[in-house]
PDB file of C-alpha atoms and ligand atoms in Angstrom:
ATOM      1  CA  MET A   1     -89.092 110.812  67.450  1.00  0.00           C
ATOM      2  CA  SER A   2     -85.406 111.494  67.011  1.00  0.00           C
ATOM      3  CA  ALA A   3     -83.481 114.009  69.103  1.00  0.00           C
ATOM      4  CA  ILE A   4     -82.642 117.375  67.573  1.00  0.00           C
ATOM      5  CA  PRO A   5     -79.066 117.282  66.236  1.00  0.00           C
ATOM      6  CA  ALA A   6     -76.549 119.806  67.510  1.00  0.00           C
ATOM      7  CA  LEU A   7     -75.788 120.675  63.892  1.00  0.00           C
ATOM      8  CA  ARG A   8     -77.477 119.838  60.621  1.00  0.00           C
ATOM      9  CA  ALA A   9     -76.264 120.614  57.110  1.00  0.00           C
ATOM     10  CA  SER A  10     -78.678 120.009  54.232  1.00  0.00           C
ATOM     11  CA  ASN A  11     -77.990 120.311  50.551  1.00  0.00           C
ATOM     12  CA  LEU A  12     -75.047 122.712  50.856  1.00  0.00           C
ATOM     13  CA  HIS A  13     -73.567 123.907  47.581  1.00  0.00           C
ATOM     14  CA  ARG A  14     -70.882 126.529  47.022  1.00  0.00           C
ATOM     15  CA  ARG A  15     -69.156 127.519  43.809  1.00  0.00           C
ATOM     16  CA  PHE A  16     -66.273 129.918  43.216  1.00  0.00           C
ATOM     17  CA  GLY A  17     -66.398 130.569  39.457  1.00  0.00           C
ATOM     18  CA  ASP A  18     -65.628 127.203  37.865  1.00  0.00           C
ATOM     19  CA  ILE A  19     -64.635 125.572  41.139  1.00  0.00           C
ATOM     20  CA  THR A  20     -67.224 123.563  43.002  1.00  0.00           C
ATOM     21  CA  ALA A  21     -66.081 123.945  46.599  1.00  0.00           C
ATOM     22  CA  LEU A  22     -69.139 122.296  48.187  1.00  0.00           C
ATOM     23  CA  SER A  23     -71.655 119.990  46.580  1.00  0.00           C
ATOM     24  CA  ASP A  24     -74.563 118.048  47.974  1.00  0.00           C
ATOM     25  CA  ILE A  25     -73.447 118.191  51.599  1.00  0.00           C
ATOM     26  CA  TYR A  26     -75.777 116.535  54.078  1.00  0.00           C
ATOM     27  CA  PHE A  27     -75.065 115.477  57.651  1.00  0.00           C
ATOM     28  CA  ASP A  28     -76.432 115.587  61.184  1.00  0.00           C
ATOM     29  CA  ILE A  29     -74.118 115.776  64.173  1.00  0.00           C
ATOM     30  CA  PRO A  30     -75.862 114.544  67.324  1.00  0.00           C
ATOM     31  CA  LYS A  31     -75.143 116.179  70.647  1.00  0.00           C
ATOM     32  CA  GLY A  32     -71.925 114.837  72.199  1.00  0.00           C
ATOM     33  CA  GLN A  33     -70.503 113.377  68.995  1.00  0.00           C
ATOM     34  CA  VAL A  34     -66.871 114.017  68.030  1.00  0.00           C
ATOM     35  CA  VAL A  35     -66.470 114.112  64.267  1.00  0.00           C
ATOM     36  CA  SER A  36     -63.284 114.521  62.313  1.00  0.00           C
ATOM     37  CA  LEU A  37     -63.315 115.988  58.836  1.00  0.00           C
ATOM     38  CA  VAL A  38     -60.503 114.697  56.665  1.00  0.00           C
ATOM     39  CA  GLY A  39     -59.603 115.127  53.016  1.00  0.00           C
ATOM     40  CA  PRO A  40     -56.945 116.329  50.606  1.00  0.00           C
ATOM     41  CA  SER A  41     -55.894 119.959  50.428  1.00  0.00           C
ATOM     42  CA  GLY A  42     -58.392 122.086  48.510  1.00  0.00           C
ATOM     43  CA  CYS A  43     -61.269 119.603  48.910  1.00  0.00           C
ATOM     44  CA  GLY A  44     -63.466 122.191  50.672  1.00  0.00           C
ATOM     45  CA  LYS A  45     -63.005 121.611  54.418  1.00  0.00           C
ATOM     46  CA  SER A  46     -62.464 125.260  55.393  1.00  0.00           C
ATOM     47  CA  THR A  47     -65.184 126.357  52.980  1.00  0.00           C
ATOM     48  CA  LEU A  48     -67.544 123.948  54.722  1.00  0.00           C
ATOM     49  CA  LEU A  49     -66.716 125.343  58.187  1.00  0.00           C
ATOM     50  CA  ARG A  50     -67.206 128.903  56.945  1.00  0.00           C
ATOM     51  CA  ALA A  51     -70.521 127.910  55.374  1.00  0.00           C
ATOM     52  CA  LEU A  52     -71.675 126.263  58.619  1.00  0.00           C
ATOM     53  CA  LEU A  53     -70.955 129.540  60.430  1.00  0.00           C
ATOM     54  CA  TRP A  54     -72.649 131.485  57.644  1.00  0.00           C
ATOM     55  CA  LEU A  55     -69.502 133.577  57.267  1.00  0.00           C
ATOM     56  CA  ASP A  56     -69.324 132.546  53.644  1.00  0.00           C
ATOM     57  CA  PRO A  57     -72.939 131.586  52.964  1.00  0.00           C
ATOM     58  CA  PRO A  58     -73.510 128.606  50.703  1.00  0.00           C
ATOM     59  CA  ASP A  59     -75.220 129.286  47.363  1.00  0.00           C
ATOM     60  CA  GLU A  60     -77.852 126.729  48.309  1.00  0.00           C
ATOM     61  CA  GLY A  61     -78.852 124.717  51.317  1.00  0.00           C
ATOM     62  CA  PHE A  62     -79.533 125.071  54.997  1.00  0.00           C
ATOM     63  CA  VAL A  63     -77.682 125.011  58.277  1.00  0.00           C
ATOM     64  CA  GLU A  64     -79.504 124.294  61.545  1.00  0.00           C
ATOM     65  CA  VAL A  65     -77.946 124.706  64.968  1.00  0.00           C
ATOM     66  CA  GLY A  66     -79.822 122.995  67.796  1.00  0.00           C
ATOM     67  CA  GLY A  67     -82.920 122.894  65.579  1.00  0.00           C
ATOM     68  CA  ARG A  68     -82.767 126.594  64.559  1.00  0.00           C
ATOM     69  CA  PHE A  69     -81.941 127.697  61.053  1.00  0.00           C
ATOM     70  CA  LEU A  70     -78.905 129.908  60.598  1.00  0.00           C
ATOM     71  CA  GLY A  71     -78.806 132.404  57.726  1.00  0.00           C
ATOM     72  CA  ARG A  72     -81.477 130.919  55.491  1.00  0.00           C
ATOM     73  CA  GLU A  73     -84.748 129.401  56.674  1.00  0.00           C
ATOM     74  CA  LEU A  74     -87.291 127.094  55.189  1.00  0.00           C
ATOM     75  CA  VAL A  75     -90.552 128.673  56.330  1.00  0.00           C
ATOM     76  CA  GLY A  76     -93.113 126.611  54.473  1.00  0.00           C
ATOM     77  CA  GLN A  77     -93.565 124.324  51.527  1.00  0.00           C
ATOM     78  CA  GLY A  78     -90.358 125.228  49.686  1.00  0.00           C
ATOM     79  CA  VAL A  79     -90.528 128.881  50.813  1.00  0.00           C
ATOM     80  CA  VAL A  80     -87.090 130.220  51.674  1.00  0.00           C
ATOM     81  CA  ARG A  81     -86.494 133.293  53.833  1.00  0.00           C
ATOM     82  CA  HIS A  82     -83.184 135.045  54.438  1.00  0.00           C
ATOM     83  CA  GLN A  83     -82.469 136.066  57.999  1.00  0.00           C
ATOM     84  CA  SER A  84     -81.409 139.603  58.843  1.00  0.00           C
ATOM     85  CA  ALA A  85     -77.808 140.220  59.862  1.00  0.00           C
ATOM     86  CA  ALA A  86     -79.040 140.772  63.426  1.00  0.00           C
ATOM     87  CA  GLN A  87     -80.743 137.353  63.463  1.00  0.00           C
ATOM     88  CA  VAL A  88     -77.608 135.683  62.107  1.00  0.00           C
ATOM     89  CA  ASP A  89     -75.538 137.412  64.795  1.00  0.00           C
ATOM     90  CA  ARG A  90     -77.882 136.088  67.476  1.00  0.00           C
ATOM     91  CA  ILE A  91     -77.755 132.450  66.352  1.00  0.00           C
ATOM     92  CA  ARG A  92     -74.136 132.209  65.154  1.00  0.00           C
ATOM     93  CA  PRO A  93     -72.582 132.212  68.673  1.00  0.00           C
ATOM     94  CA  LYS A  94     -74.196 128.817  69.248  1.00  0.00           C
ATOM     95  CA  ILE A  95     -71.318 127.573  67.080  1.00  0.00           C
ATOM     96  CA  GLY A  96     -67.827 128.076  68.502  1.00  0.00           C
ATOM     97  CA  MET A  97     -64.998 128.289  66.011  1.00  0.00           C
ATOM     98  CA  VAL A  98     -61.271 128.063  66.500  1.00  0.00           C
ATOM     99  CA  TYR A  99     -59.582 129.359  63.357  1.00  0.00           C
ATOM    100  CA  GLN A 100     -56.247 128.142  62.160  1.00  0.00           C
ATOM    101  CA  GLN A 101     -54.891 131.681  62.295  1.00  0.00           C
ATOM    102  CA  LEU A 102     -56.578 132.170  65.707  1.00  0.00           C
ATOM    103  CA  ASN A 103     -57.629 135.795  65.112  1.00  0.00           C
ATOM    104  CA  LEU A 104     -56.839 137.108  68.599  1.00  0.00           C
ATOM    105  CA  TRP A 105     -57.007 140.891  68.984  1.00  0.00           C
ATOM    106  CA  PRO A 106     -53.373 141.970  69.299  1.00  0.00           C
ATOM    107  CA  HIS A 107     -54.080 145.215  71.189  1.00  0.00           C
ATOM    108  CA  MET A 108     -56.039 143.475  73.964  1.00  0.00           C
ATOM    109  CA  THR A 109     -54.809 141.367  76.819  1.00  0.00           C
ATOM    110  CA  VAL A 110     -55.583 137.669  76.947  1.00  0.00           C
ATOM    111  CA  ALA A 111     -58.313 138.375  79.533  1.00  0.00           C
ATOM    112  CA  GLU A 112     -59.883 141.100  77.383  1.00  0.00           C
ATOM    113  CA  ASN A 113     -59.812 138.797  74.361  1.00  0.00           C
ATOM    114  CA  VAL A 114     -62.002 136.344  76.258  1.00  0.00           C
ATOM    115  CA  VAL A 115     -64.145 138.806  78.241  1.00  0.00           C
ATOM    116  CA  ARG A 116     -65.043 141.335  75.508  1.00  0.00           C
ATOM    117  CA  PRO A 117     -66.930 139.010  73.124  1.00  0.00           C
ATOM    118  CA  GLN A 118     -69.019 137.707  76.007  1.00  0.00           C
ATOM    119  CA  MET A 119     -70.077 141.270  76.823  1.00  0.00           C
ATOM    120  CA  VAL A 120     -70.480 142.542  73.262  1.00  0.00           C
ATOM    121  CA  VAL A 121     -71.922 139.478  71.547  1.00  0.00           C
ATOM    122  CA  ALA A 122     -73.690 137.671  74.394  1.00  0.00           C
ATOM    123  CA  GLY A 123     -74.532 140.787  76.460  1.00  0.00           C
ATOM    124  CA  LYS A 124     -73.112 139.307  79.667  1.00  0.00           C
ATOM    125  CA  PRO A 125     -72.292 141.637  82.567  1.00  0.00           C
ATOM    126  CA  LYS A 126     -68.564 142.121  83.083  1.00  0.00           C
ATOM    127  CA  THR A 127     -68.374 140.307  86.433  1.00  0.00           C
ATOM    128  CA  GLN A 128     -70.032 137.227  84.956  1.00  0.00           C
ATOM    129  CA  ALA A 129     -67.829 137.360  81.831  1.00  0.00           C
ATOM    130  CA  LEU A 130     -64.730 137.586  84.018  1.00  0.00           C
ATOM    131  CA  GLU A 131     -65.883 134.691  86.141  1.00  0.00           C
ATOM    132  CA  THR A 132     -66.351 132.524  83.022  1.00  0.00           C
ATOM    133  CA  ALA A 133     -62.954 133.609  81.663  1.00  0.00           C
ATOM    134  CA  ASN A 134     -61.187 132.768  84.921  1.00  0.00           C
ATOM    135  CA  ARG A 135     -62.842 129.367  85.121  1.00  0.00           C
ATOM    136  CA  LEU A 136     -61.699 128.580  81.560  1.00  0.00           C
ATOM    137  CA  PHE A 137     -58.184 129.921  82.143  1.00  0.00           C
ATOM    138  CA  ASP A 138     -57.955 127.615  85.101  1.00  0.00           C
ATOM    139  CA  ARG A 139     -59.183 124.652  83.086  1.00  0.00           C
ATOM    140  CA  LEU A 140     -56.853 125.428  80.177  1.00  0.00           C
ATOM    141  CA  LYS A 141     -53.926 126.195  82.488  1.00  0.00           C
ATOM    142  CA  ILE A 142     -53.324 129.741  81.217  1.00  0.00           C
ATOM    143  CA  SER A 143     -54.347 131.770  84.309  1.00  0.00           C
ATOM    144  CA  GLU A 144     -50.898 133.308  84.634  1.00  0.00           C
ATOM    145  CA  LEU A 145     -51.146 134.749  81.088  1.00  0.00           C
ATOM    146  CA  ALA A 146     -54.332 136.779  81.622  1.00  0.00           C
ATOM    147  CA  GLU A 147     -52.685 140.205  81.549  1.00  0.00           C
ATOM    148  CA  ARG A 148     -50.333 139.535  78.636  1.00  0.00           C
ATOM    149  CA  ARG A 149     -50.955 140.455  75.039  1.00  0.00           C
ATOM    150  CA  PRO A 150     -51.006 137.847  72.225  1.00  0.00           C
ATOM    151  CA  ALA A 151     -47.542 138.928  71.004  1.00  0.00           C
ATOM    152  CA  GLU A 152     -46.151 138.015  74.438  1.00  0.00           C
ATOM    153  CA  ILE A 153     -47.267 134.372  74.499  1.00  0.00           C
ATOM    154  CA  SER A 154     -46.322 131.243  72.558  1.00  0.00           C
ATOM    155  CA  GLY A 155     -48.199 129.638  69.674  1.00  0.00           C
ATOM    156  CA  GLY A 156     -49.533 126.844  71.883  1.00  0.00           C
ATOM    157  CA  GLN A 157     -50.653 129.358  74.501  1.00  0.00           C
ATOM    158  CA  LYS A 158     -52.394 131.436  71.815  1.00  0.00           C
ATOM    159  CA  GLN A 159     -54.198 128.297  70.725  1.00  0.00           C
ATOM    160  CA  ARG A 160     -55.505 127.838  74.280  1.00  0.00           C
ATOM    161  CA  VAL A 161     -56.639 131.467  74.464  1.00  0.00           C
ATOM    162  CA  ALA A 162     -58.520 131.063  71.171  1.00  0.00           C
ATOM    163  CA  ILE A 163     -60.159 127.907  72.546  1.00  0.00           C
ATOM    164  CA  ALA A 164     -61.065 129.716  75.807  1.00  0.00           C
ATOM    165  CA  ARG A 165     -62.559 132.586  73.817  1.00  0.00           C
ATOM    166  CA  ALA A 166     -64.753 130.230  71.794  1.00  0.00           C
ATOM    167  CA  LEU A 167     -65.809 128.155  74.841  1.00  0.00           C
ATOM    168  CA  ALA A 168     -66.702 131.300  76.812  1.00  0.00           C
ATOM    169  CA  MET A 169     -69.665 131.788  74.474  1.00  0.00           C
ATOM    170  CA  GLU A 170     -71.026 128.412  75.666  1.00  0.00           C
ATOM    171  CA  PRO A 171     -71.584 127.086  72.149  1.00  0.00           C
ATOM    172  CA  ASP A 172     -73.634 123.978  71.317  1.00  0.00           C
ATOM    173  CA  ILE A 173     -70.847 122.733  69.082  1.00  0.00           C
ATOM    174  CA  MET A 174     -67.182 123.596  68.542  1.00  0.00           C
ATOM    175  CA  LEU A 175     -65.566 123.682  65.111  1.00  0.00           C
ATOM    176  CA  PHE A 176     -61.791 123.478  64.806  1.00  0.00           C
ATOM    177  CA  ASP A 177     -59.923 124.125  61.560  1.00  0.00           C
ATOM    178  CA  GLU A 178     -56.652 122.213  61.767  1.00  0.00           C
ATOM    179  CA  PRO A 179     -56.029 123.133  65.398  1.00  0.00           C
ATOM    180  CA  THR A 180     -52.515 121.715  65.432  1.00  0.00           C
ATOM    181  CA  SER A 181     -51.155 122.630  62.018  1.00  0.00           C
ATOM    182  CA  ALA A 182     -49.530 125.926  63.081  1.00  0.00           C
ATOM    183  CA  LEU A 183     -47.906 124.427  66.162  1.00  0.00           C
ATOM    184  CA  ASP A 184     -44.395 123.203  66.803  1.00  0.00           C
ATOM    185  CA  PRO A 185     -44.356 119.413  66.954  1.00  0.00           C
ATOM    186  CA  GLU A 186     -43.842 119.310  70.722  1.00  0.00           C
ATOM    187  CA  LEU A 187     -47.054 121.302  71.257  1.00  0.00           C
ATOM    188  CA  VAL A 188     -49.231 119.158  69.021  1.00  0.00           C
ATOM    189  CA  GLY A 189     -49.586 116.475  71.688  1.00  0.00           C
ATOM    190  CA  ASP A 190     -50.738 119.073  74.231  1.00  0.00           C
ATOM    191  CA  VAL A 191     -53.535 120.360  72.054  1.00  0.00           C
ATOM    192  CA  LEU A 192     -54.596 116.862  71.067  1.00  0.00           C
ATOM    193  CA  GLN A 193     -54.772 115.935  74.751  1.00  0.00           C
ATOM    194  CA  LEU A 194     -56.953 118.992  75.353  1.00  0.00           C
ATOM    195  CA  LEU A 195     -59.324 117.945  72.564  1.00  0.00           C
ATOM    196  CA  ARG A 196     -59.344 114.418  73.962  1.00  0.00           C
ATOM    197  CA  ASP A 197     -60.357 115.822  77.386  1.00  0.00           C
ATOM    198  CA  PHE A 198     -63.144 117.836  75.759  1.00  0.00           C
ATOM    199  CA  ALA A 199     -64.352 114.728  73.957  1.00  0.00           C
ATOM    200  CA  GLU A 200     -64.390 112.752  77.204  1.00  0.00           C
ATOM    201  CA  ASN A 201     -66.436 115.539  78.776  1.00  0.00           C
ATOM    202  CA  GLY A 202     -69.120 115.179  76.125  1.00  0.00           C
ATOM    203  CA  MET A 203     -68.397 118.234  73.989  1.00  0.00           C
ATOM    204  CA  THR A 204     -69.832 118.152  70.488  1.00  0.00           C
ATOM    205  CA  MET A 205     -67.021 118.841  68.028  1.00  0.00           C
ATOM    206  CA  LEU A 206     -66.267 118.912  64.330  1.00  0.00           C
ATOM    207  CA  VAL A 207     -62.518 118.899  63.847  1.00  0.00           C
ATOM    208  CA  VAL A 208     -60.711 119.384  60.543  1.00  0.00           C
ATOM    209  CA  THR A 209     -57.482 117.563  61.117  1.00  0.00           C
ATOM    210  CA  HIS A 210     -54.471 116.027  59.486  1.00  0.00           C
ATOM    211  CA  GLU A 211     -53.685 114.336  62.810  1.00  0.00           C
ATOM    212  CA  LEU A 212     -54.801 110.882  61.933  1.00  0.00           C
ATOM    213  CA  ALA A 213     -54.269 109.553  65.433  1.00  0.00           C
ATOM    214  CA  PHE A 214     -56.948 111.998  66.540  1.00  0.00           C
ATOM    215  CA  ALA A 215     -59.241 111.062  63.658  1.00  0.00           C
ATOM    216  CA  ARG A 216     -58.787 107.401  64.432  1.00  0.00           C
ATOM    217  CA  ASP A 217     -58.626 107.272  68.224  1.00  0.00           C
ATOM    218  CA  VAL A 218     -60.599 110.240  69.559  1.00  0.00           C
ATOM    219  CA  ALA A 219     -63.324 110.913  67.013  1.00  0.00           C
ATOM    220  CA  SER A 220     -66.222 108.501  66.859  1.00  0.00           C
ATOM    221  CA  ARG A 221     -67.043 109.431  63.285  1.00  0.00           C
ATOM    222  CA  LEU A 222     -65.038 110.393  60.243  1.00  0.00           C
ATOM    223  CA  LEU A 223     -66.300 112.454  57.325  1.00  0.00           C
ATOM    224  CA  PHE A 224     -64.064 112.205  54.288  1.00  0.00           C
ATOM    225  CA  MET A 225     -64.315 114.974  51.694  1.00  0.00           C
ATOM    226  CA  ASP A 226     -63.102 115.032  48.150  1.00  0.00           C
ATOM    227  CA  LYS A 227     -63.729 117.721  45.528  1.00  0.00           C
ATOM    228  CA  GLY A 228     -66.415 119.396  47.572  1.00  0.00           C
ATOM    229  CA  ARG A 229     -68.359 116.242  48.410  1.00  0.00           C
ATOM    230  CA  ILE A 230     -68.536 113.998  51.433  1.00  0.00           C
ATOM    231  CA  ILE A 231     -67.618 110.679  49.912  1.00  0.00           C
ATOM    232  CA  ALA A 232     -67.359 108.595  53.097  1.00  0.00           C
ATOM    233  CA  ASP A 233     -69.104 108.936  56.454  1.00  0.00           C
ATOM    234  CA  GLY A 234     -68.760 106.340  59.159  1.00  0.00           C
ATOM    235  CA  SER A 235     -66.782 105.070  62.109  1.00  0.00           C
ATOM    236  CA  PRO A 236     -63.103 105.999  61.646  1.00  0.00           C
ATOM    237  CA  ARG A 237     -62.122 102.350  61.523  1.00  0.00           C
ATOM    238  CA  ASP A 238     -64.666 101.519  58.851  1.00  0.00           C
ATOM    239  CA  VAL A 239     -63.789 104.525  56.693  1.00  0.00           C
ATOM    240  CA  ILE A 240     -60.053 104.029  57.035  1.00  0.00           C
ATOM    241  CA  SER A 241     -60.098 100.324  56.391  1.00  0.00           C
ATOM    242  CA  SER A 242     -62.627 100.638  53.606  1.00  0.00           C
ATOM    243  CA  ARG A 243     -61.313  99.568  50.250  1.00  0.00           C
ATOM    244  CA  ALA A 244     -64.630 100.526  48.701  1.00  0.00           C
ATOM    245  CA  ASN A 245     -63.579 103.980  47.611  1.00  0.00           C
ATOM    246  CA  LYS A 246     -60.351 104.463  45.710  1.00  0.00           C
ATOM    247  CA  ARG A 247     -59.987 108.152  46.628  1.00  0.00           C
ATOM    248  CA  VAL A 248     -60.228 107.337  50.325  1.00  0.00           C
ATOM    249  CA  SER A 249     -57.821 104.419  50.151  1.00  0.00           C
ATOM    250  CA  ASP A 250     -55.308 106.412  48.043  1.00  0.00           C
ATOM    251  CA  PHE A 251     -55.392 109.223  50.604  1.00  0.00           C
ATOM    252  CA  PHE A 252     -54.805 106.923  53.557  1.00  0.00           C
ATOM    253  CA  ASP A 253     -52.140 105.004  51.638  1.00  0.00           C
ATOM    254  CA  THR A 254     -50.229 108.248  51.156  1.00  0.00           C
ATOM    255  CA  VAL A 255     -50.748 109.313  54.737  1.00  0.00           C
ATOM    256  CA  SER A 256     -49.741 105.969  56.196  1.00  0.00           C
ATOM    257  CA  ALA A 257     -46.462 106.190  54.286  1.00  0.00           C
ATOM    258  CA  PHE A 258     -45.656 109.222  56.462  1.00  0.00           C
ATOM    259  CA  HIS A 259     -47.263 107.847  59.643  1.00  0.00           C
ATOM    260  CA  PRO A 260     -46.122 104.238  59.923  1.00  0.00           C
ATOM    261  CA  SER A 261     -48.334 103.739  62.992  1.00  0.00           C
ATOM    262  CA  PHE A 262     -51.369 104.637  60.962  1.00  0.00           C
ATOM    263  CA  ARG A 263     -52.378 101.327  59.483  1.00  0.00           C
ATOM    264  CA  LYS A 264     -55.370 101.017  57.260  1.00  0.00           C
ATOM    265  CA  SER A 265     -56.687  97.977  59.023  1.00  0.00           C
ATOM    266  CA  ASP A 266     -55.875  95.448  61.620  1.00  0.00           C
ATOM    267  CA  PRO A 267     -56.627  92.053  60.081  1.00  0.00           C
ATOM    268  CA  GLN A 268     -56.858  90.292  63.456  1.00  0.00           C
ATOM    269  CA  LYS A 269     -59.427  92.737  64.732  1.00  0.00           C
ATOM    270  CA  GLU A 270     -61.369  92.389  61.524  1.00  0.00           C
ATOM    271  CA  ILE A 271     -61.570  88.653  61.942  1.00  0.00           C
ATOM    272  CA  SER A 272     -62.623  88.842  65.571  1.00  0.00           C
ATOM    273  CA  THR A 273     -65.454  91.353  65.092  1.00  0.00           C
TER     274      THR A 273
HETATM  275  N1  ATP B   1     -62.756 132.891  48.351  1.00  0.00           N
HETATM  276  C1  ATP B   1     -62.443 132.010  47.408  1.00  0.00           C
HETATM  277  N2  ATP B   1     -62.417 132.353  46.113  1.00  0.00           N
HETATM  278  C2  ATP B   1     -62.141 131.452  45.146  1.00  0.00           C
HETATM  279  N3  ATP B   1     -61.867 130.141  45.382  1.00  0.00           N
HETATM  280  C3  ATP B   1     -61.870 129.750  46.666  1.00  0.00           C
HETATM  281  C4  ATP B   1     -62.147 130.645  47.744  1.00  0.00           C
HETATM  282  N4  ATP B   1     -62.087 129.947  48.912  1.00  0.00           N
HETATM  283  C5  ATP B   1     -61.766 128.685  48.556  1.00  0.00           C
HETATM  284  N5  ATP B   1     -61.643 128.562  47.242  1.00  0.00           N
HETATM  285  C6  ATP B   1     -61.351 127.319  46.490  1.00  0.00           C
HETATM  286  O1  ATP B   1     -62.256 126.334  46.948  1.00  0.00           O
HETATM  287  C7  ATP B   1     -61.629 125.068  47.080  1.00  0.00           C
HETATM  288  C8  ATP B   1     -61.746 124.589  48.516  1.00  0.00           C
HETATM  289  O2  ATP B   1     -60.914 125.394  49.353  1.00  0.00           O
HETATM  290  P1  ATP B   1     -60.782 125.141  50.919  1.00  0.00           P
HETATM  291  O3  ATP B   1     -59.973 126.247  51.473  1.00  0.00           O
HETATM  292  O4  ATP B   1     -62.131 124.937  51.478  1.00  0.00           O
HETATM  293  O5  ATP B   1     -59.967 123.764  50.958  1.00  0.00           O
HETATM  294  P2  ATP B   1     -59.423 122.933  52.213  1.00  0.00           P
HETATM  295  O6  ATP B   1     -59.968 121.559  52.104  1.00  0.00           O
HETATM  296  O7  ATP B   1     -59.694 123.690  53.462  1.00  0.00           O
HETATM  297  O8  ATP B   1     -57.853 122.863  51.913  1.00  0.00           O
HETATM  298  P3  ATP B   1     -56.577 122.844  52.932  1.00  0.00           P
HETATM  299  O9  ATP B   1     -56.483 121.427  53.469  1.00  0.00           O
HETATM  300  O10 ATP B   1     -55.429 123.175  52.035  1.00  0.00           O
HETATM  301  O11 ATP B   1     -56.826 123.874  54.005  1.00  0.00           O
HETATM  302  C9  ATP B   1     -60.196 125.271  46.620  1.00  0.00           C
HETATM  303  O12 ATP B   1     -60.135 124.920  45.262  1.00  0.00           O
HETATM  304  C10 ATP B   1     -59.974 126.758  46.797  1.00  0.00           C
HETATM  305  O13 ATP B   1     -59.002 127.232  45.904  1.00  0.00           O
HETATM  306 MG1   MG B   2     -58.451 124.595  54.918  1.00  0.00          MG
END
């Protein structure tokens, strides 16, 4: 018997008019796996994350978090049931999401941004929510910012607050949508190091990224999307060095022109393994 995956997507489809944003999406993410999601602009990465959270429900298909359906359930032989909004709200916090635009509440302090959702969404008592927030602030090195408002902290600091807010809900899996793309170059390394630490601590993560060093060196699996489909799924090295799919090799050819360190393959390694 196989273990229950942290996240399962089955048969996801999503259309916007004539555009097929998601088609035939299937994958399981086992607990503790770090997966990067890579693909050209407009291929459907953000749509997929929003579908997984049931914020923008797919037209077809199922999402399961820790073995529980989210949004739409298969209750019997082909019988589909739609969950109530209250049910969705109960299950959704099992997935933590860090949005590219971060979505911090500007009128609240950093501490309130992290404490309030724990009380409102997870029903935690304030003392416990504060304790969790302080532990995360310590871990993310933002304790001294607790009483400031988002407008009074830097982009990199905001990123950490958004991560603390998501982690405070103790999710089974964390989704990140291009966590470094809004940051100044000198802050990118900081956030990547943070994600690397999370990975080493066994956190299950799905990370949309253009940071190919992360995709190659930190993630243990790479999903490559094109035109709404996952067209490659494997170890980063295998996917990157694969010549099997022209779309994938064209993408990495373009990228490696900008990132000279990002080589498609290492011939010596290939011979020795
Ligand atoms: N709400 C919407 N209405 C209509 N079309 C949409 C909507 N959201 C996304 N799309 C279209 O769906 C496709 C996938 O968009 P998506 O934002 O998921 O791409 P992406 O891979 O995240 O791109 P990027 O790397 O630029 O962030 C695009 O063609 C986009 O224009
Ligand atoms: Mg996107």
